[in-house]
Short mmCIF file of C-alpha atoms in Angstrom, two decimals:
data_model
loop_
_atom_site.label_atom_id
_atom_site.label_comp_id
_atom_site.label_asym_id
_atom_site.label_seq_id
_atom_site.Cartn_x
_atom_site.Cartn_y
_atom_site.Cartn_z
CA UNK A 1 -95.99 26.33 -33.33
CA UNK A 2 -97.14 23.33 -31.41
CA UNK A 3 -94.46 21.38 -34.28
CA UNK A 4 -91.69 24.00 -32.74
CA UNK A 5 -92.06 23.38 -29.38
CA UNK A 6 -92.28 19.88 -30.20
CA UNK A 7 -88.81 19.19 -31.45
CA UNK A 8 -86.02 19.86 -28.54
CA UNK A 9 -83.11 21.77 -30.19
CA UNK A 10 -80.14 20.31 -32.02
CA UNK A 11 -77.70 21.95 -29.13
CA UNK A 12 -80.15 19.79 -26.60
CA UNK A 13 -80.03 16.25 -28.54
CA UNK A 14 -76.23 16.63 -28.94
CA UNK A 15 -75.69 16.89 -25.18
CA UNK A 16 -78.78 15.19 -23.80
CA UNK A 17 -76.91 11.96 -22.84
CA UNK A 18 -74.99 14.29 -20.72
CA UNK A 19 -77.55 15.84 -18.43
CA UNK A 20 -78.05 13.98 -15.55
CA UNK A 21 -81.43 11.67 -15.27
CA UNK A 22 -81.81 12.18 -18.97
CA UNK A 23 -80.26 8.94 -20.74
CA UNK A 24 -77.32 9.06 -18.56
CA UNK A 25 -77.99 8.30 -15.00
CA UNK A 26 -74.70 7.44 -13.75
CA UNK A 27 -73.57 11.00 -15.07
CA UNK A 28 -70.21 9.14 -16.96
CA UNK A 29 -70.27 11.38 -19.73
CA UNK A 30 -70.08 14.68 -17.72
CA UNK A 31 -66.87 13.13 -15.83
CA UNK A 32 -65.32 12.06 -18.97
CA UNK A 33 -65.62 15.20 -20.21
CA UNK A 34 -64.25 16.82 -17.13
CA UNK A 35 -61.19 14.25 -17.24
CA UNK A 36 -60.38 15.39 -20.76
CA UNK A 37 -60.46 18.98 -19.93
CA UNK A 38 -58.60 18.41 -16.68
CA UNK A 39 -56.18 16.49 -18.98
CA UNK A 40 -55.98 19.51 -21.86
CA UNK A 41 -55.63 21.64 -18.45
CA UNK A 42 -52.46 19.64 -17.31
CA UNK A 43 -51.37 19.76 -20.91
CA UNK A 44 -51.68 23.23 -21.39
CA UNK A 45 -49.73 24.15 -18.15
CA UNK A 46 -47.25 21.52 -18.76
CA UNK A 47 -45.93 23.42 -21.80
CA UNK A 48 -46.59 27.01 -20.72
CA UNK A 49 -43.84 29.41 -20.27
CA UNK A 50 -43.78 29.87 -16.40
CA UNK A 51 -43.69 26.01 -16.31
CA UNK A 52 -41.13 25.77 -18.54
CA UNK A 53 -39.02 28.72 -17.07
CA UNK A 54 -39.02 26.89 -13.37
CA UNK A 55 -37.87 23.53 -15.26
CA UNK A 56 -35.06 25.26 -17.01
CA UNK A 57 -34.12 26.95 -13.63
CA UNK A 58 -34.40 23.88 -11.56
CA UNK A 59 -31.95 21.40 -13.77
CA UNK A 60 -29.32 24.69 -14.34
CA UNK A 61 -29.16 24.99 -10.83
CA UNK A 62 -29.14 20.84 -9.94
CA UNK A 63 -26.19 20.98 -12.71
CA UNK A 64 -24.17 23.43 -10.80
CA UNK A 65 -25.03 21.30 -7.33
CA UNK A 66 -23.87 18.29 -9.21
CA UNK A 67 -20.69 19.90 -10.22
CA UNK A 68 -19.92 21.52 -6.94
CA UNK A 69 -20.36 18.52 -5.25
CA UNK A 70 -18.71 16.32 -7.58
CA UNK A 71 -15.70 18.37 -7.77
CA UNK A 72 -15.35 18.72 -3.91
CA UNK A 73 -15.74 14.94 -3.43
CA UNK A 74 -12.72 14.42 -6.29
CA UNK A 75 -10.68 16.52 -4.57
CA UNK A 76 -10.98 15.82 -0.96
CA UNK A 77 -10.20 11.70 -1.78
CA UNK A 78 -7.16 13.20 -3.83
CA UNK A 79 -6.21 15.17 -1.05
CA UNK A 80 -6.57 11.86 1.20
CA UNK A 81 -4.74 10.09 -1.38
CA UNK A 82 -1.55 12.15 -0.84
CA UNK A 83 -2.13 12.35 3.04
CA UNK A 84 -2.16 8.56 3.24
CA UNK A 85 0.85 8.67 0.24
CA UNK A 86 3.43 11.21 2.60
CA UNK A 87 2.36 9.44 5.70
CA UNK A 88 1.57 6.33 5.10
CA UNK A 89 2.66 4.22 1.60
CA UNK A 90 5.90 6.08 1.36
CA UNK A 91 7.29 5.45 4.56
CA UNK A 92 6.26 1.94 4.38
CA UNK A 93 7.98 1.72 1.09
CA UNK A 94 11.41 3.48 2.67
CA UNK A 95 10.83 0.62 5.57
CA UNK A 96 11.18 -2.05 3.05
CA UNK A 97 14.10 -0.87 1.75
CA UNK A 98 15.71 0.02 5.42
CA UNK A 99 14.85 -3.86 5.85
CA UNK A 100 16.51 -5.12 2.42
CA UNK A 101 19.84 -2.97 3.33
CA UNK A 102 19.68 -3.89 6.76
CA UNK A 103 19.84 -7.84 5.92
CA UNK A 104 22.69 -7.36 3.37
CA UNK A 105 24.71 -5.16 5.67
CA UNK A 106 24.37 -7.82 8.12
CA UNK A 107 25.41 -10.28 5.42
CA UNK A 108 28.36 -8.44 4.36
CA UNK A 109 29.50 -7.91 8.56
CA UNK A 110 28.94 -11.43 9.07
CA UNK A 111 31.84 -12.54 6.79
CA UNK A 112 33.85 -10.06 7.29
CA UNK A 113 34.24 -11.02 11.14
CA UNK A 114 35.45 -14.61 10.08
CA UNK A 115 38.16 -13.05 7.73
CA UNK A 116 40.90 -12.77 10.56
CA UNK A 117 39.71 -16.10 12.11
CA UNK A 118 39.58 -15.80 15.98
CA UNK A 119 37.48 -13.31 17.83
CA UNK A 120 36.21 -10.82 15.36
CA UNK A 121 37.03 -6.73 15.44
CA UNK A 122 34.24 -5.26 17.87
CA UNK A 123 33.41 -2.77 15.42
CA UNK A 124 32.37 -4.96 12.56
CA UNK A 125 30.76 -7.51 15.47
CA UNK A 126 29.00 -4.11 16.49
CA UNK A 127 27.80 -3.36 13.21
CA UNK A 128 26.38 -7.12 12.12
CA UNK A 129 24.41 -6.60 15.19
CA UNK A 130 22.90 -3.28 14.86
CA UNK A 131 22.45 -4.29 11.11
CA UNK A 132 20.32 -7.11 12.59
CA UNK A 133 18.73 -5.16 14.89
CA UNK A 134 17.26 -2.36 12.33
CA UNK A 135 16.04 -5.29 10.31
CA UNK A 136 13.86 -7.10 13.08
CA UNK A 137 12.31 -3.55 13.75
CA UNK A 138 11.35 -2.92 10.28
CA UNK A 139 9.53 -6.48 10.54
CA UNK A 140 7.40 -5.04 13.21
CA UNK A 141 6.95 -1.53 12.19
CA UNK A 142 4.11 -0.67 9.87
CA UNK A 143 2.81 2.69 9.34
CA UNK A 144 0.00 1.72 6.48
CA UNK A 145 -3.89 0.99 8.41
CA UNK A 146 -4.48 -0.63 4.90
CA UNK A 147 -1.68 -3.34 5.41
CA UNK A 148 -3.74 -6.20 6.88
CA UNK A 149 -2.32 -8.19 9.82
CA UNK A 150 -3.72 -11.07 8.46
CA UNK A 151 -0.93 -13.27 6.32
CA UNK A 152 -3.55 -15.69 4.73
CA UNK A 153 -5.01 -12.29 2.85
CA UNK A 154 -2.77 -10.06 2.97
CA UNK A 155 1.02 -10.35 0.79
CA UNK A 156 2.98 -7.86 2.69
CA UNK A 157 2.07 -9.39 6.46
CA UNK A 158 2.54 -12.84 4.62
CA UNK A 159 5.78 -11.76 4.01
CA UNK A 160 7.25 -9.85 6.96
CA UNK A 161 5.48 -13.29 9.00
CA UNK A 162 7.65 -15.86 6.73
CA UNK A 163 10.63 -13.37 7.81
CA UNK A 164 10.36 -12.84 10.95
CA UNK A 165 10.21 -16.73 11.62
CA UNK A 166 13.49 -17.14 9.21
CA UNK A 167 15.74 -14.08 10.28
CA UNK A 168 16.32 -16.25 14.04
CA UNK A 169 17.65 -19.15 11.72
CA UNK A 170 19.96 -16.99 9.71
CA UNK A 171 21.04 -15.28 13.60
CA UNK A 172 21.78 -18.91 14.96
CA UNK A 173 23.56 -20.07 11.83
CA UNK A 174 26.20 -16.89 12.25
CA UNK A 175 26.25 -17.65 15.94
CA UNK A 176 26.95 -21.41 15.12
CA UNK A 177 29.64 -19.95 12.82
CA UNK A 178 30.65 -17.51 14.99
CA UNK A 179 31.42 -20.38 18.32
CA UNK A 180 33.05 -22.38 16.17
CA UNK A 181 35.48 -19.98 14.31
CA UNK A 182 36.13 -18.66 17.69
CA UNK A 183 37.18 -22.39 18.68
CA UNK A 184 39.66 -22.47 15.81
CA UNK A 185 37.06 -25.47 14.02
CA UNK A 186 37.13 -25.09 10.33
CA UNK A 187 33.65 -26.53 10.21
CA UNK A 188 32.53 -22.43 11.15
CA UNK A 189 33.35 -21.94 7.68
CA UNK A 190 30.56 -23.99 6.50
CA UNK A 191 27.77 -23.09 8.72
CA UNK A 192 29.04 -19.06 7.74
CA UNK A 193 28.64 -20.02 4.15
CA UNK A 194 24.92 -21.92 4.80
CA UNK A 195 24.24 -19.24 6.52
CA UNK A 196 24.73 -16.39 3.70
CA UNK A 197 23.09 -18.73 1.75
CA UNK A 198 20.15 -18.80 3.38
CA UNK A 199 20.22 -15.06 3.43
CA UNK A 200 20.89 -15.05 -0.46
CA UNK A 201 17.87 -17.21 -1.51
CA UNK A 202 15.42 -16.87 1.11
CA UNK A 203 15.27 -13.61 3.20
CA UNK A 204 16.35 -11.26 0.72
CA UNK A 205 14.00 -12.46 -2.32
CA UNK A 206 10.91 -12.11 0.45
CA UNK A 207 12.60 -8.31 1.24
CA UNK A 208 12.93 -8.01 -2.60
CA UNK A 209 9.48 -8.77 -3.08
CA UNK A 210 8.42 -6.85 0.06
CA UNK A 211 10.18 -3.56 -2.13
CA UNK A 212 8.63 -4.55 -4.89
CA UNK A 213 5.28 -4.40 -3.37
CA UNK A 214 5.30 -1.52 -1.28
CA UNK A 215 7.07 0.58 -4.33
CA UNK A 216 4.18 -0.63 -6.45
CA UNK A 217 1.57 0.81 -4.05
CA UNK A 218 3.46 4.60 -4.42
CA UNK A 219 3.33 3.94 -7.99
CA UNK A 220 -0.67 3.34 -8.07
CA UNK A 221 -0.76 6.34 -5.76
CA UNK A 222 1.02 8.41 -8.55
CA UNK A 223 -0.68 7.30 -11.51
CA UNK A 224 -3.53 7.58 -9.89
CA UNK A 225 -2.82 10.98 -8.80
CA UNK A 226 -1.64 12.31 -12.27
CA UNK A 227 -4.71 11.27 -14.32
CA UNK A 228 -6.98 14.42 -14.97
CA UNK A 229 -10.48 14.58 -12.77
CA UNK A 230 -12.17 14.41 -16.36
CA UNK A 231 -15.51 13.94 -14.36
CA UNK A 232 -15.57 17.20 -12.56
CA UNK A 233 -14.49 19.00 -16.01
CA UNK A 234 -16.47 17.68 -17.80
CA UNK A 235 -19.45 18.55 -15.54
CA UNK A 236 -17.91 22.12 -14.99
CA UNK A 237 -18.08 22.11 -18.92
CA UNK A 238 -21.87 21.12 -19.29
CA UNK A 239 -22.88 23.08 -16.65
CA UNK A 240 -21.47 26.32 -18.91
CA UNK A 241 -22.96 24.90 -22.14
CA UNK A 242 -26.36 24.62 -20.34
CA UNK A 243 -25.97 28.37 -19.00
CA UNK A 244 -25.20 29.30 -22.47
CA UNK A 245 -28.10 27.66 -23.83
CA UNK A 246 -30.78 28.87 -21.39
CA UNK A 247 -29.32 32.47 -21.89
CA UNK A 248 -30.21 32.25 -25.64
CA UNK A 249 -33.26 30.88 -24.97
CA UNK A 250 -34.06 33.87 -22.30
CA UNK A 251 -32.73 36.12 -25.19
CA UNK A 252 -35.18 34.98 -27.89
CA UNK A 253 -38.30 35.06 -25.69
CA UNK A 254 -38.54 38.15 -23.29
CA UNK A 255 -35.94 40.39 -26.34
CA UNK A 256 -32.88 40.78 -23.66
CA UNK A 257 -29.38 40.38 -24.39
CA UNK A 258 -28.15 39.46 -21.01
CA UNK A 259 -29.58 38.08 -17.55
CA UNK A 260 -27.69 38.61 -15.13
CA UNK A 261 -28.56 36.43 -12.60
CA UNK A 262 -27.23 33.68 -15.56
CA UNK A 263 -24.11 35.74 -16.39
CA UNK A 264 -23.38 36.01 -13.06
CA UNK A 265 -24.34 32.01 -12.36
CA UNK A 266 -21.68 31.43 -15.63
CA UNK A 267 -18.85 33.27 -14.16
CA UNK A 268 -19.07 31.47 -11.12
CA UNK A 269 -19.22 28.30 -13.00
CA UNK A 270 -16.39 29.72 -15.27
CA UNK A 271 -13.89 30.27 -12.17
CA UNK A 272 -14.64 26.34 -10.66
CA UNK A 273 -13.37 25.23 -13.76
CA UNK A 274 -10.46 27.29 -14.30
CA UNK A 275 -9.65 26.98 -10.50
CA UNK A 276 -10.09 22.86 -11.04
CA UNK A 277 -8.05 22.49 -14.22
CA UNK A 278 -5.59 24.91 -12.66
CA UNK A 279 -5.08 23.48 -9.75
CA UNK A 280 -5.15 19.58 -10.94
CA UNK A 281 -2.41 20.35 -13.23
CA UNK A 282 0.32 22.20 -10.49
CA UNK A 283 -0.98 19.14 -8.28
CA UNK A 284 -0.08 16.94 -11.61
CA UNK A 285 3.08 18.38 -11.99
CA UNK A 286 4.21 18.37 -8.93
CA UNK A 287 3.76 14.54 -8.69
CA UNK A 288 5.03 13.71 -11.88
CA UNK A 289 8.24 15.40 -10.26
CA UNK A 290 8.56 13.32 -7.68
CA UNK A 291 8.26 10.46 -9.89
CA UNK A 292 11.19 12.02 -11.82
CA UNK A 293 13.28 13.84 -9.48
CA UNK A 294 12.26 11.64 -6.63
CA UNK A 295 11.00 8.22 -6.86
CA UNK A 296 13.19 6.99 -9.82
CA UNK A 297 16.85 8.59 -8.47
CA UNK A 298 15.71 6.65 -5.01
CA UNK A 299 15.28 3.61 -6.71
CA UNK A 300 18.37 3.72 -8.55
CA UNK A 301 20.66 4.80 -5.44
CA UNK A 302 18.51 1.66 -3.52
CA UNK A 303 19.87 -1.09 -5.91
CA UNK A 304 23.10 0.59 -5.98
CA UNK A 305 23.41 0.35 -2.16
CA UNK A 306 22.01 -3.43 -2.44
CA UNK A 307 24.57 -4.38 -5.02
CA UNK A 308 27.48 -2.49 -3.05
CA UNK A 309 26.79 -4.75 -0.25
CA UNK A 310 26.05 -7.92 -1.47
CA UNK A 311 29.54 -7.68 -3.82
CA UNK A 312 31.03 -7.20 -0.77
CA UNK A 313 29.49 -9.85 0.82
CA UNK A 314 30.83 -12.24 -2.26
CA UNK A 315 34.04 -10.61 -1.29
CA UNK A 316 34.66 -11.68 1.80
CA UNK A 317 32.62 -15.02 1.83
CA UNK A 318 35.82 -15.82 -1.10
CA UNK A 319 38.36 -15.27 1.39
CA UNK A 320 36.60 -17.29 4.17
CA UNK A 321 35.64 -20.17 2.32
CA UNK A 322 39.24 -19.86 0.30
CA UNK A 323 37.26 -20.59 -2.79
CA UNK A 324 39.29 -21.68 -6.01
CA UNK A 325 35.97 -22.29 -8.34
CA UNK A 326 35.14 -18.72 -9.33
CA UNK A 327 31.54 -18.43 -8.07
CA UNK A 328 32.35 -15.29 -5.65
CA UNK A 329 34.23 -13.65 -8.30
CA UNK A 330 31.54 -14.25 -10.64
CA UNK A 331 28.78 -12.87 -8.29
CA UNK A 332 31.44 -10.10 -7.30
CA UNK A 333 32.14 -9.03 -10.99
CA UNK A 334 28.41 -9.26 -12.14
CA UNK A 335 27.64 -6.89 -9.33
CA UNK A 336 29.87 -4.70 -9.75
CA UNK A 337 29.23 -4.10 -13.23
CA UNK A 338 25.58 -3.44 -12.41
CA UNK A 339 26.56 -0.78 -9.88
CA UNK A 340 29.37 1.10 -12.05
CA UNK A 341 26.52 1.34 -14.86
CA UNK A 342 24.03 2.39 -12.38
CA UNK A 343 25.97 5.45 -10.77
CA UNK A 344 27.91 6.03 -13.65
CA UNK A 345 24.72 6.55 -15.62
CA UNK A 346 23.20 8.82 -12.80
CA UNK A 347 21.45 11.94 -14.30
CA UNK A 348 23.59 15.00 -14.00
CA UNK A 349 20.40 17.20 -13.27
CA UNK A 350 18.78 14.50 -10.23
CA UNK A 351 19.38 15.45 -6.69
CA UNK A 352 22.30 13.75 -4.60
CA UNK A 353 24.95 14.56 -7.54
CA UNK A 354 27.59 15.05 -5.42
CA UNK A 355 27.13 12.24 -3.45
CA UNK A 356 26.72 10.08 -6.46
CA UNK A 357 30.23 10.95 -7.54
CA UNK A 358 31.52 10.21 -4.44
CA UNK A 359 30.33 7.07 -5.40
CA UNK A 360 31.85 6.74 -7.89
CA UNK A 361 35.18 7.60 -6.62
CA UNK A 362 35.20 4.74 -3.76
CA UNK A 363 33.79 2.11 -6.09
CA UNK A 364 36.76 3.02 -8.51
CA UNK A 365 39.28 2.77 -5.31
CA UNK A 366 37.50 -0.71 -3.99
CA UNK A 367 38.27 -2.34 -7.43
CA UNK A 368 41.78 -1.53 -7.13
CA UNK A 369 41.49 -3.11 -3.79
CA UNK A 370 40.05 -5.55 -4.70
CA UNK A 371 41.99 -6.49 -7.32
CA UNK A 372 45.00 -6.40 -4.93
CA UNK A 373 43.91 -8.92 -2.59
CA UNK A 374 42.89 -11.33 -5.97
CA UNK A 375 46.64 -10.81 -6.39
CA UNK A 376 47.80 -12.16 -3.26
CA UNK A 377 45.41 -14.66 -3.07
CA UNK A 378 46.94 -16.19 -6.37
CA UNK A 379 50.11 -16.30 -4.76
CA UNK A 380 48.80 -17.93 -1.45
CA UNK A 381 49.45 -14.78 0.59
CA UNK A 382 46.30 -15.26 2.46
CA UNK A 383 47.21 -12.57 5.38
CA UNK A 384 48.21 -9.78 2.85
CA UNK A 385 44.66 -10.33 1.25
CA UNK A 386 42.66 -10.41 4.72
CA UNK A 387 44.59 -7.37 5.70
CA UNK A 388 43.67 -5.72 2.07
CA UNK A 389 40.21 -6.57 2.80
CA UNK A 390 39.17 -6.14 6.05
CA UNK A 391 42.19 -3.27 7.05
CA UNK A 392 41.79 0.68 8.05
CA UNK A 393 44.58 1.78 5.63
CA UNK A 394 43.33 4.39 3.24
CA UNK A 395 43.95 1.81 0.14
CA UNK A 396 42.51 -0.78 2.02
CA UNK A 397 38.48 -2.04 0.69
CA UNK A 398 36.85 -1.74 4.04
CA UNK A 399 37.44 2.36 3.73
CA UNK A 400 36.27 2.75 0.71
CA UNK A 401 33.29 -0.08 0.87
CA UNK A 402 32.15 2.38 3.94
CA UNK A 403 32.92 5.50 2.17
CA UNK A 404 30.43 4.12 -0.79
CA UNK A 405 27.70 2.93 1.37
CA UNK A 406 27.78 6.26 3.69
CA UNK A 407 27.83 8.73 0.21
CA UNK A 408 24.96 6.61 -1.52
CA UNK A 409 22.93 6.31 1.91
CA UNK A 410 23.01 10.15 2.02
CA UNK A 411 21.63 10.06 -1.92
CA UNK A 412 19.17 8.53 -0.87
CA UNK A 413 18.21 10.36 1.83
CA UNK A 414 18.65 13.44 -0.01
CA UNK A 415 16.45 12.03 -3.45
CA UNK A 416 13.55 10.37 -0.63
CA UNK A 417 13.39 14.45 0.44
CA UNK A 418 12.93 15.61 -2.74
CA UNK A 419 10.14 12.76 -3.45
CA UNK A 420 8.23 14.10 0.52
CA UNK A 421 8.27 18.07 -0.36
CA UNK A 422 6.93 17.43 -3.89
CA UNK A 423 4.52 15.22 -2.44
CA UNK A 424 3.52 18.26 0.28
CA UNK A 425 3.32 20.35 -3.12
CA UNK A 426 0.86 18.51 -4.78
CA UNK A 427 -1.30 18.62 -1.87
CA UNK A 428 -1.04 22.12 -1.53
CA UNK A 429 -1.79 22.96 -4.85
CA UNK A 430 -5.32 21.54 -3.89
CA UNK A 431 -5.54 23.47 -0.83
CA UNK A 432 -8.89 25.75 -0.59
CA UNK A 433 -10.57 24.04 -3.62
CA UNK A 434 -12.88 21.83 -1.98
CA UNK A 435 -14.88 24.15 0.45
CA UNK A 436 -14.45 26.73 -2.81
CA UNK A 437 -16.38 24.39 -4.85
CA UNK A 438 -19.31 23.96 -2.79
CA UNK A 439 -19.32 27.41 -1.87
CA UNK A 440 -19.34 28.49 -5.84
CA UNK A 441 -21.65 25.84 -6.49
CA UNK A 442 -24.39 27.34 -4.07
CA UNK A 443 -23.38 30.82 -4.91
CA UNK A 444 -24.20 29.53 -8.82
CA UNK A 445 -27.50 28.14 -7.81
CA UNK A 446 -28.77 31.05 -6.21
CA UNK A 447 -28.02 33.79 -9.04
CA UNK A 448 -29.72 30.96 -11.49
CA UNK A 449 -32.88 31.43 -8.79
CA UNK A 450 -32.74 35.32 -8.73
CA UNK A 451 -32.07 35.45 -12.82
CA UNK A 452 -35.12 33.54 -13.49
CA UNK A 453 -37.69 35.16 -10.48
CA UNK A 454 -37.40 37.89 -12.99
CA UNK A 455 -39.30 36.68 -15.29
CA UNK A 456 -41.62 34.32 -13.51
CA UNK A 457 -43.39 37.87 -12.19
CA UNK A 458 -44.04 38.47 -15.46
CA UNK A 459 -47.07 36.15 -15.59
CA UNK A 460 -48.60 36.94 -12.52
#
């Protein structure tokens, strides 16, 4: 007995360094014993359902956040896009070309007031002047908060800068011309001809390039515009794939077809996508129709209105300088050529048909003008060909020169409507989306938070 009572028990030498003041003073084994249990504890919870349920529930319902907000923020900068696009780029872009007319109209009046020698008709004197005029207000008229003022960074203000220091030198060349043709000095001739050519190789490449610029900006704008928001779909789409998922998973463990709250949370998420793709693709469509029916008829009618006039300018400038070597003819027929191919290539189905044919019908009836005055200029008849060019008779060029500017002005007009009410379309198509996202979104979220409370009582 005394042997018994002598021996401690096997339970009490297997866990006598754990009792305090019995081999283990400092008590470490009883808190590393505690840390593993807290740590199987953690462990445990970490991987039980409840835990597991409130995860699922948490990231379903940060997903449809995500998607809410990310769709909302894609379509309010699209919507800014085509705000800044109607009031902004495109106007700009219609300024430039105002300006590049405007300079060749001025061009074209400019030598057609030396053709009678003498004091110039008021009324082409009245229209070099308002021609001028337009063009040193587009100079200083930008609608675009984005266009620098700064020339050293900025193309566009370098530019309209470089021109509005050169368009006073073209003015006083004409005026030059103009005092000395007046004076009966043949010299007027010269500066007239300096003059257009100044116009010819340094204003209107800067206005060129100006066009170029600004039409490049509605371009970006467009493609920009058309490209799908594949970041909101594809969000919208793994939002439903995760609601799918935790639905099956829901389904396996508690034996229930359906949860509602989850259904419910997948509809929601089901009509954000549908409403997104929907709407993205009128919006689409409606831009890539004013690229189509817009934009590119503009741009064609532009150049047709730039060639018009600077033929005519080559026209005229022959019959001032009296030129025998064939370089206004040349620049004359080239243009010419250009134009016929442009309007005569014209799609039947663009807006501005009819005025587009008219076109054509005054270009037809200036080339038989023109080829009139060629005729009495080979003979000498110098009078005869100033009077064929410059006179109000209904064969005459000046009447039909007008007639072709005034019927391609209005295509353009009509063509730049068409390319501003598309525009207005594919901003409307977006209308209501972005405060619908975020409302569907949140709407989402909760029925995710009521479908899983559900089961989270369960375990109470």
């Amino acid at each position: 007995m005394a042997d018994v009572e002598a021996k401690p028990a096997a339970s009490q030498l297997l866990f006598a360094p754990a009792v305090a003041g019995h081999g283990d003073p400092d008590g470490a084994g009883v808190r590393a014993v505690d840390r593993s249990l807290g740590t199987t504890r953690l462990r445990s919870l970490a991987t039980s359902s409840p835990v597991r349920l409130i995860a699922v529930g948490l990231l379903l319902m940060s997903l449809c956040l995500a998607t809410g907000a990310v769709t909302a923020t894609t379509v309010g900068d699209r919507q800014h896009g085509l705000r800044v696009l109607l009031h902004n780029t495109e106007p700009d872009a219609h300024s430039a070309h105002r300006l590049y007319t405007a300079l060749s109209i001025a061009d074209a009046a400019a030598s057609t007031a030396f053709i009678a020698g003498g004091l110039e008709p008021q009324a082409v004197r009245d229209r070099y002047t308002q021609a001028l005029g337009e063009a040193a207000a587009e100079l200083v008229t930008t609608s675009n908060p984005a266009i620098a003022p700064n020339p050293v960074h900025d193309p566009d203000a370098r530019l309209r800068t470089a021109m509005v220091t050169g368009l006073p030198v073209y003015a006083g060349l004409v005026e030059t011309a103009r005092t000395n043709n007046r004076s009966g000095y043949p010299v007027g001739a010269a500066y007239l001809s300096e003059a257009s050519h100044y116009m010819q190789t340094t204003l209107l490449p800067m206005a060129e390039e100006l066009q170029n610029l600004r039409a490049a900006r509605v371009a970006d704008a467009q493609h920009d515009h058309v490209r799908p928001p594949w970041l909101a779909i594809a969000l919208s789409v793994l939002a439903l794939g995760a609601l799918a998922g935790a639905q099956r998973q829901l389904a396996r463990r508690w034996r229930r077809v359906f949860n509602p709250g989850l259904v419910f949370a997948s509809a929601t998420m089901l009509i954000l996508l549908a409403w997104t793709v929907s709407a993205g693709t009128m919006s689409a469509a409606a831009m890539s129709e004013a690229r189509d029916e817009g934009v590119v008829p503009t741009a064609l009618l532009t150049e047709s209105r730039i060639l018009a006039q600077r033929a005519r300018a080559a026209e005229t400038l022959k019959l001032v300088r009296r030129d025998a070597t064939g370089d206004y003819d040349r620049t004359y027929d080239a243009d010419v050529e250009r134009l016929a191919e442009l309007i005569g290539t014209y799609p039947a189905s663009a807006p501005a048909g009819g005025e587009v044919r008219t076109a054509v019908a005054a270009l037809h009836h200036w080339q038989l003008a023109h080829r009139r005055m060629n005729d009495a200029l080979a003979v000498g008849d110098v009078n005869t060909a100033a009077a064929v060019a410059t006179g109000p008779g209904a064969t005459d060029a000046a009447v039909h020169v007008d007639a072709l500017d005034r019927a391609l002005e209005r295509g353009i007009a009509q063509t730049r409507d068409t390319v501003r009410d598309t525009i207005s379309q594919a901003a409307r198509a977006l209308n209501f989306l972005e405060t619908a996202a975020l409302v569907l979104a949140v709407v989402a979220a909760g029925s995710i938070g009521l479908g899983i409370w559900p089961r989270l009582r369960e375990y109470r």
